[in-house]
Short mmCIF file of C-alpha atoms and ligand atoms in Angstrom, two decimals:
data_model
loop_
_atom_site.label_atom_id
_atom_site.label_comp_id
_atom_site.label_asym_id
_atom_site.label_seq_id
_atom_site.Cartn_x
_atom_site.Cartn_y
_atom_site.Cartn_z
CA UNK J 131 -13.80 -2.17 -16.20
CA UNK J 132 -11.82 -4.49 -13.94
CA UNK J 133 -12.62 -3.76 -10.29
CA UNK J 134 -15.49 -1.39 -9.62
CA UNK J 135 -16.14 -0.56 -6.00
CA UNK J 136 -19.27 1.39 -5.23
CA UNK J 137 -20.26 2.69 -1.78
CA UNK J 138 -18.78 -0.18 0.21
CA UNK J 139 -19.31 -0.14 3.97
CA UNK J 140 -18.19 -2.85 6.38
CA UNK J 141 -18.84 -3.00 10.10
CA UNK J 142 -17.18 -5.22 12.69
CA UNK J 143 -19.73 -4.91 15.46
CA UNK J 144 -19.85 -1.22 16.21
CA UNK J 145 -16.63 -0.44 14.38
CA UNK J 146 -16.77 0.86 10.83
CA UNK J 147 -13.81 -0.72 9.03
CA UNK J 148 -14.92 0.74 5.67
CA UNK J 149 -17.09 3.78 5.22
CA UNK J 150 -18.81 4.24 1.86
CA UNK J 151 -15.70 3.56 -0.22
CA UNK J 152 -15.87 3.91 -4.01
CA UNK J 153 -13.18 3.67 -6.67
CA UNK J 154 -12.25 1.77 -9.81
CA UNK J 155 -9.10 -0.18 -10.61
CA UNK J 156 -8.65 -0.09 -14.37
CA UNK J 157 -7.56 -2.88 -16.63
CA UNK J 158 -3.82 -3.24 -17.06
CA UNK J 159 -3.03 -0.88 -14.22
CA UNK J 160 -0.92 -1.37 -11.11
CA UNK J 161 -2.87 0.24 -8.33
CA UNK J 162 -1.25 0.97 -5.00
CA UNK J 163 -3.70 0.65 -2.15
CA UNK J 164 -2.23 2.63 0.65
CA UNK J 165 -3.06 3.32 4.24
CA UNK J 166 -1.62 3.05 7.75
CA UNK J 167 -2.22 -0.09 9.80
CA UNK J 168 -5.88 -0.56 10.60
CA UNK J 169 -7.04 1.62 7.68
CA UNK J 170 -9.25 -1.14 6.25
CA UNK J 171 -7.04 -2.39 3.38
CA UNK J 172 -7.19 -6.11 4.20
CA UNK J 173 -10.91 -5.88 4.89
CA UNK J 174 -11.62 -4.47 1.43
CA UNK J 175 -9.36 -7.03 -0.23
CA UNK J 176 -11.15 -9.86 1.58
CA UNK J 177 -14.45 -8.46 0.32
CA UNK J 178 -13.23 -8.20 -3.28
CA UNK J 179 -12.00 -11.80 -3.13
CA UNK J 180 -15.34 -13.00 -1.67
CA UNK J 181 -14.01 -14.02 1.75
CA UNK J 182 -16.13 -11.38 3.51
CA UNK J 183 -19.44 -9.78 2.65
CA UNK J 184 -19.93 -6.02 2.70
CA UNK J 185 -22.75 -4.55 4.81
CA UNK J 186 -23.47 -2.13 2.01
CA UNK J 187 -22.37 -1.33 -1.51
CA UNK J 188 -21.52 -3.30 -4.62
CA UNK J 189 -18.35 -4.60 -6.20
CA UNK J 190 -17.92 -6.06 -9.65
CA UNK J 191 -14.78 -7.69 -11.01
CA UNK J 192 -14.67 -7.63 -14.80
CA UNK J 193 -18.43 -7.26 -14.71
CA UNK J 194 -19.11 -10.14 -12.26
CA UNK J 195 -20.88 -9.19 -9.05
CA UNK J 196 -19.12 -10.49 -5.90
CA UNK J 197 -22.41 -11.34 -4.19
CA UNK J 198 -24.35 -12.74 -7.15
CA UNK J 199 -21.51 -14.62 -8.79
CA UNK J 200 -18.66 -15.30 -6.33
CA UNK J 201 -17.46 -18.37 -8.23
CA UNK J 202 -16.92 -16.41 -11.42
CA UNK J 203 -15.12 -13.72 -9.44
CA UNK J 204 -12.78 -16.19 -7.74
CA UNK J 205 -11.94 -17.74 -11.09
CA UNK J 206 -10.57 -14.51 -12.50
CA UNK J 207 -8.84 -13.31 -9.32
CA UNK J 208 -5.47 -14.33 -7.93
CA UNK J 209 -5.12 -13.49 -4.25
CA UNK J 210 -2.10 -13.28 -1.99
CA UNK J 211 -3.48 -12.84 1.55
CA UNK J 212 -1.71 -10.74 4.15
CA UNK J 213 -0.60 -13.74 6.19
CA UNK J 214 0.36 -15.94 3.30
CA UNK J 215 -0.79 -19.38 4.46
CA UNK J 216 1.70 -21.85 3.01
CA UNK J 217 2.19 -25.53 3.74
CA UNK J 218 5.68 -25.45 5.17
CA UNK J 219 6.17 -29.20 4.96
CA UNK J 220 5.49 -29.28 1.22
CA UNK J 221 8.02 -28.79 -1.52
CA UNK J 222 7.64 -25.74 -3.76
CA UNK J 223 6.81 -27.64 -6.92
CA UNK J 224 4.60 -30.16 -5.10
CA UNK J 225 2.66 -27.32 -3.45
CA UNK J 226 2.08 -25.53 -6.76
CA UNK J 227 0.87 -28.79 -8.33
CA UNK J 228 -1.52 -29.16 -5.42
CA UNK J 229 -2.88 -25.63 -5.95
CA UNK J 230 -3.16 -26.27 -9.71
CA UNK J 231 -5.23 -29.32 -8.82
CA UNK J 232 -7.58 -27.26 -6.64
CA UNK J 233 -8.17 -25.02 -9.65
CA UNK J 234 -8.74 -28.14 -11.77
CA UNK J 235 -6.25 -26.92 -14.36
CA UNK J 236 -5.73 -29.08 -17.42
CA UNK J 237 -2.08 -28.57 -18.18
CA UNK J 238 -0.77 -28.60 -14.63
CA UNK J 239 2.87 -29.30 -15.47
CA UNK J 240 3.16 -26.45 -17.95
CA UNK J 241 1.38 -24.01 -15.66
CA UNK J 242 3.58 -24.87 -12.69
CA UNK J 243 6.77 -24.47 -14.76
CA UNK J 244 5.47 -21.25 -16.22
CA UNK J 245 4.68 -19.57 -12.87
CA UNK J 246 7.95 -20.81 -11.38
CA UNK J 247 9.70 -18.95 -14.17
CA UNK J 248 7.54 -15.82 -13.84
CA UNK J 249 8.32 -15.34 -10.14
CA UNK J 250 11.94 -16.54 -10.38
CA UNK J 251 11.76 -19.73 -8.31
CA UNK J 252 13.74 -21.98 -10.68
CA UNK J 253 16.54 -22.64 -8.21
CA UNK J 254 14.22 -23.14 -5.24
CA UNK J 255 11.55 -25.33 -6.82
CA UNK J 256 12.80 -28.54 -5.25
CA UNK J 257 13.15 -27.09 -1.76
CA UNK J 258 10.80 -27.43 1.18
CA UNK J 259 8.73 -24.25 1.61
CA UNK J 260 9.64 -24.08 5.29
CA UNK J 261 13.32 -23.87 4.34
CA UNK J 262 12.90 -20.78 2.14
CA UNK J 263 13.68 -17.18 3.12
CA UNK J 264 10.78 -14.79 3.62
CA UNK J 265 11.36 -13.27 0.17
CA UNK J 266 11.15 -16.66 -1.54
CA UNK J 267 8.10 -17.65 0.50
CA UNK J 268 6.45 -14.50 -0.87
CA UNK J 269 7.36 -15.61 -4.38
CA UNK J 270 5.69 -18.96 -3.73
CA UNK J 271 2.65 -16.99 -2.56
CA UNK J 272 2.74 -14.97 -5.77
CA UNK J 273 3.10 -18.14 -7.82
CA UNK J 274 0.01 -19.70 -6.19
CA UNK J 275 -1.91 -16.49 -6.90
CA UNK J 276 -0.86 -16.64 -10.56
CA UNK J 277 -1.28 -20.34 -11.24
CA UNK J 278 -4.71 -20.15 -12.91
CA UNK J 279 -3.60 -17.18 -15.01
CA UNK J 280 -6.11 -14.75 -13.44
CA UNK J 281 -6.93 -11.42 -15.06
CA UNK J 282 -6.83 -9.59 -11.76
CA UNK J 283 -4.31 -9.89 -8.93
CA UNK J 284 -5.01 -8.82 -5.37
CA UNK J 285 -1.84 -8.70 -3.28
CA UNK J 286 -2.12 -7.83 0.41
CA UNK J 287 1.15 -6.28 1.62
CA UNK J 288 3.33 -8.52 -0.56
CA UNK J 289 6.48 -6.64 0.40
CA UNK J 290 6.08 -6.42 4.16
CA UNK J 291 8.93 -7.85 6.20
CA UNK J 292 11.35 -8.20 3.28
CA UNK J 293 14.93 -6.96 3.34
CA UNK J 294 15.97 -4.30 0.78
CA UNK J 295 17.28 -6.82 -1.77
CA UNK J 296 14.24 -9.05 -1.55
CA UNK J 297 12.09 -5.94 -1.79
CA UNK J 298 13.70 -4.82 -5.03
CA UNK J 299 13.31 -8.33 -6.48
CA UNK J 300 9.63 -8.70 -5.57
CA UNK J 301 8.88 -5.21 -6.89
CA UNK J 302 10.47 -6.18 -10.18
CA UNK J 303 8.32 -9.31 -10.33
CA UNK J 304 5.16 -7.30 -9.58
CA UNK J 305 6.08 -4.68 -12.18
CA UNK J 306 6.45 -7.41 -14.79
CA UNK J 307 3.17 -9.07 -13.87
CA UNK J 308 1.50 -5.65 -14.05
CA UNK J 309 2.31 -5.37 -17.74
CA UNK J 310 -0.35 -7.96 -18.49
CA UNK J 311 -2.74 -7.96 -15.56
CA UNK J 312 -4.71 -5.62 -13.37
CA UNK J 313 -2.88 -5.53 -10.06
CA UNK J 314 -4.13 -4.06 -6.82
CA UNK J 315 -1.61 -4.24 -4.06
CA UNK J 316 -1.72 -2.86 -0.57
CA UNK J 317 1.10 -1.38 1.41
CA UNK J 318 1.65 1.01 4.28
CA UNK J 319 4.90 2.19 2.69
CA UNK J 320 4.58 5.21 0.44
CA UNK J 321 7.84 4.66 -1.49
CA UNK J 322 6.40 1.45 -2.90
CA UNK J 323 3.94 3.56 -4.77
CA UNK J 324 6.63 5.75 -6.27
CA UNK J 325 8.50 2.61 -7.25
CA UNK J 326 5.77 0.61 -8.99
CA UNK J 327 2.31 2.10 -9.17
CA UNK J 328 0.43 3.87 -11.94
CA UNK J 329 -2.20 5.03 -9.54
CA UNK J 330 -2.77 5.41 -5.84
CA UNK J 331 -5.77 4.99 -3.62
CA UNK J 332 -5.24 6.08 -0.03
CA UNK J 333 -7.59 5.15 2.78
CA UNK J 334 -7.47 6.05 6.45
CA UNK J 335 -9.84 4.75 9.12
CA UNK J 336 -12.10 3.29 6.49
CA UNK J 337 -12.44 6.51 4.49
CA UNK J 338 -11.14 7.09 0.98
CA UNK J 339 -8.78 10.08 0.96
CA UNK J 340 -7.09 10.02 -2.43
CA UNK J 341 -7.66 8.35 -5.78
CA UNK J 342 -5.18 9.77 -8.27
CA UNK J 343 -2.12 9.07 -10.34
CA UNK J 344 1.18 9.35 -8.46
CA UNK J 345 2.19 12.45 -10.42
CA UNK J 346 -1.15 14.14 -9.80
CA UNK J 347 -0.70 13.76 -6.06
CA UNK J 348 2.77 15.24 -6.14
CA UNK J 349 1.68 18.17 -8.31
CA UNK J 350 -1.23 18.96 -6.03
CA UNK J 351 1.15 19.28 -3.10
CA UNK J 352 4.09 20.74 -4.96
CA UNK J 353 3.61 24.23 -3.56
CA UNK J 354 4.02 23.07 0.03
CA UNK J 355 7.16 24.21 1.82
CA UNK J 356 8.69 21.94 4.42
CA UNK J 357 11.28 23.49 6.72
CA UNK J 358 13.34 21.72 9.36
CA UNK J 359 14.23 24.30 11.98
CA UNK J 360 16.36 24.05 15.11
CA UNK J 361 15.87 26.55 17.94
CA UNK J 362 18.29 27.20 20.78
CA UNK J 363 15.77 26.26 23.43
CA UNK J 364 12.50 24.50 24.08
CA UNK J 365 9.29 25.87 22.60
CA UNK J 366 5.73 24.76 23.22
CA UNK J 367 4.04 23.19 20.20
CA UNK J 368 0.99 25.37 20.71
CA UNK J 369 3.08 28.50 20.60
CA UNK J 370 4.52 27.47 17.22
CA UNK J 371 1.01 27.42 15.82
CA UNK J 372 1.22 31.24 15.83
CA UNK J 373 3.72 31.18 12.94
CA UNK J 374 2.17 32.86 9.95
CA UNK J 375 1.15 30.43 7.21
CA UNK J 376 1.80 27.27 9.22
CA UNK J 377 -0.14 24.20 8.07
CA UNK J 378 1.48 21.33 9.99
CA UNK J 379 3.92 20.74 12.83
CA UNK J 380 5.99 17.69 13.64
CA UNK J 381 8.31 17.55 16.65
CA UNK J 382 11.65 15.93 15.82
CA UNK J 383 13.26 16.21 19.28
CA UNK J 384 16.30 18.21 20.48
CA UNK J 385 14.43 21.47 19.81
CA UNK J 386 14.06 20.54 16.15
CA UNK J 387 10.75 20.88 14.35
CA UNK J 388 9.42 20.06 10.94
CA UNK J 389 7.11 22.87 9.88
CA UNK J 390 5.01 22.88 6.73
CA UNK J 391 3.31 25.77 4.98
CA UNK J 392 0.98 25.93 2.03
CA UNK J 393 1.47 29.65 1.45
CA UNK J 394 3.34 31.15 -1.49
CA UNK J 395 5.67 33.47 0.49
CA UNK J 396 9.03 32.20 1.70
CA UNK J 397 8.05 30.37 4.89
CA UNK J 398 11.53 30.89 6.38
CA UNK J 399 10.75 34.59 6.81
CA UNK J 400 7.69 33.83 8.91
CA UNK J 401 9.70 31.41 11.05
CA UNK J 402 12.50 33.98 11.57
CA UNK J 403 9.95 36.60 12.50
CA UNK J 404 8.35 34.29 15.04
CA UNK J 405 11.79 33.45 16.52
CA UNK J 406 12.63 37.14 16.90
CA UNK J 407 9.36 37.93 18.61
CA UNK J 408 9.82 35.03 21.03
CA UNK J 409 13.49 35.65 21.78
CA UNK J 410 14.56 32.41 20.19
CA UNK J 411 17.70 31.83 18.17
CA UNK J 412 17.44 29.85 14.97
CA UNK J 413 20.42 27.50 14.94
CA UNK J 414 19.61 26.02 11.56
CA UNK J 415 16.93 25.99 8.91
CA UNK J 416 16.69 23.57 5.99
CA UNK J 417 14.25 23.19 3.16
CA UNK J 418 13.05 19.67 2.51
CA UNK J 419 11.78 18.50 -0.85
CA UNK J 420 8.24 17.25 -1.10
CA UNK J 421 7.95 13.50 -1.61
CA UNK J 422 4.98 11.20 -1.91
CA UNK J 423 5.90 9.97 1.54
CA UNK J 424 5.46 13.45 2.98
CA UNK J 425 2.12 13.77 1.24
CA UNK J 426 1.00 10.44 2.66
CA UNK J 427 2.03 11.53 6.15
CA UNK J 428 0.23 14.83 5.84
CA UNK J 429 -2.95 13.06 4.76
CA UNK J 430 -2.96 10.32 7.34
CA UNK J 431 -1.21 11.71 10.44
CA UNK J 432 -2.76 14.43 12.52
CA UNK J 433 -0.35 17.05 13.80
P1 ADP L 762 -5.39 -2.82 7.37
O1 ADP L 762 -5.29 -4.04 6.52
O2 ADP L 762 -5.45 -1.55 6.59
O3 ADP L 762 -4.31 -2.77 8.41
P2 ADP L 762 -7.80 -4.08 8.40
O4 ADP L 762 -8.74 -4.17 7.26
O5 ADP L 762 -7.08 -5.32 8.78
O6 ADP L 762 -6.80 -2.88 8.16
O7 ADP L 762 -8.61 -3.58 9.68
C1 ADP L 762 -9.44 -2.42 9.66
C2 ADP L 762 -10.03 -2.26 11.04
O8 ADP L 762 -10.98 -3.30 11.30
C3 ADP L 762 -9.02 -2.30 12.16
O9 ADP L 762 -9.38 -1.37 13.14
C4 ADP L 762 -9.12 -3.71 12.69
O10 ADP L 762 -8.82 -3.76 14.06
C5 ADP L 762 -10.59 -4.03 12.45
N1 ADP L 762 -10.80 -5.48 12.17
C6 ADP L 762 -10.24 -6.18 11.16
N2 ADP L 762 -10.67 -7.47 11.18
C7 ADP L 762 -11.52 -7.58 12.22
C8 ADP L 762 -12.31 -8.64 12.75
N3 ADP L 762 -12.30 -9.85 12.19
N4 ADP L 762 -13.08 -8.37 13.84
C9 ADP L 762 -13.09 -7.15 14.38
N5 ADP L 762 -12.40 -6.10 13.93
C10 ADP L 762 -11.61 -6.29 12.86
MG1 MG L 763 -3.87 -5.46 6.45
#
């Protein structure tokens, strides 16, 4: 249930922003929607929230079709857009009352107090929105998304541009909200996923690459070996491709390279052998542990 996305394609002129994307966000799950800039994350979120129409495919939110019944969909969705459009001249509480009015809520006062508490805005509620820090503005954005107590929350890069403290705070808020609601939130930062998500969907250039639980992704890539090696002189990238078992190369500068292998044998032996044959000295070699971030890089960056 919750959000079912089936074969969604979206074109901007000639450009395919989404290419036949299908996945499901389950009830009561925090789903990380990951991809580099331009992957198509915001486009899909705008389609789910009925701000854009797909060229192909269907989406239902808790059983309601986004094309046939957009009003019902909007009622059960809370949406924090990428560029959170707030009224900077309004005061926090006043703004939330205004939004509650748009939703025609009955018990406005209680709802406003309740969301202020949920997102931790008690001390800021009497301030002008324009006077708040970026982190608190994001909380106001979250509060407006939550005001009508939606079953599903769509958050488009809610943590972008926040400092580390603000980040930790907002993550905590999202984690708490996720206990009761279905949350889909987009990010281009892989660590976010490790920090909060039950499941990850990764897209790149409009194509779905991964749809798995965080642990499944790590396990699938657990046998990869990442070695940081430093040679005594310059080597051509193409020449390094001759190393036995090599899967990926990344140049780190100063004759340092990050080399990845998917083979079982100790990859350091293959690198040493290559160095010998090419009259290179290995100044250092270090094993790096596999992280979700590395997996994300390997899936979305071409070497
Ligand atoms: P993301 O949110 O993952 O960064 P977007 O969904 O914003 O990606 O964009 C996906 C692709 O579609 C990008 O290449 C972007 O340039 C393009 N795009 C987005 N919005 C428009 C638009 N209104 N008109 C034309 N191209 C667009
Ligand atoms: Mg975006």
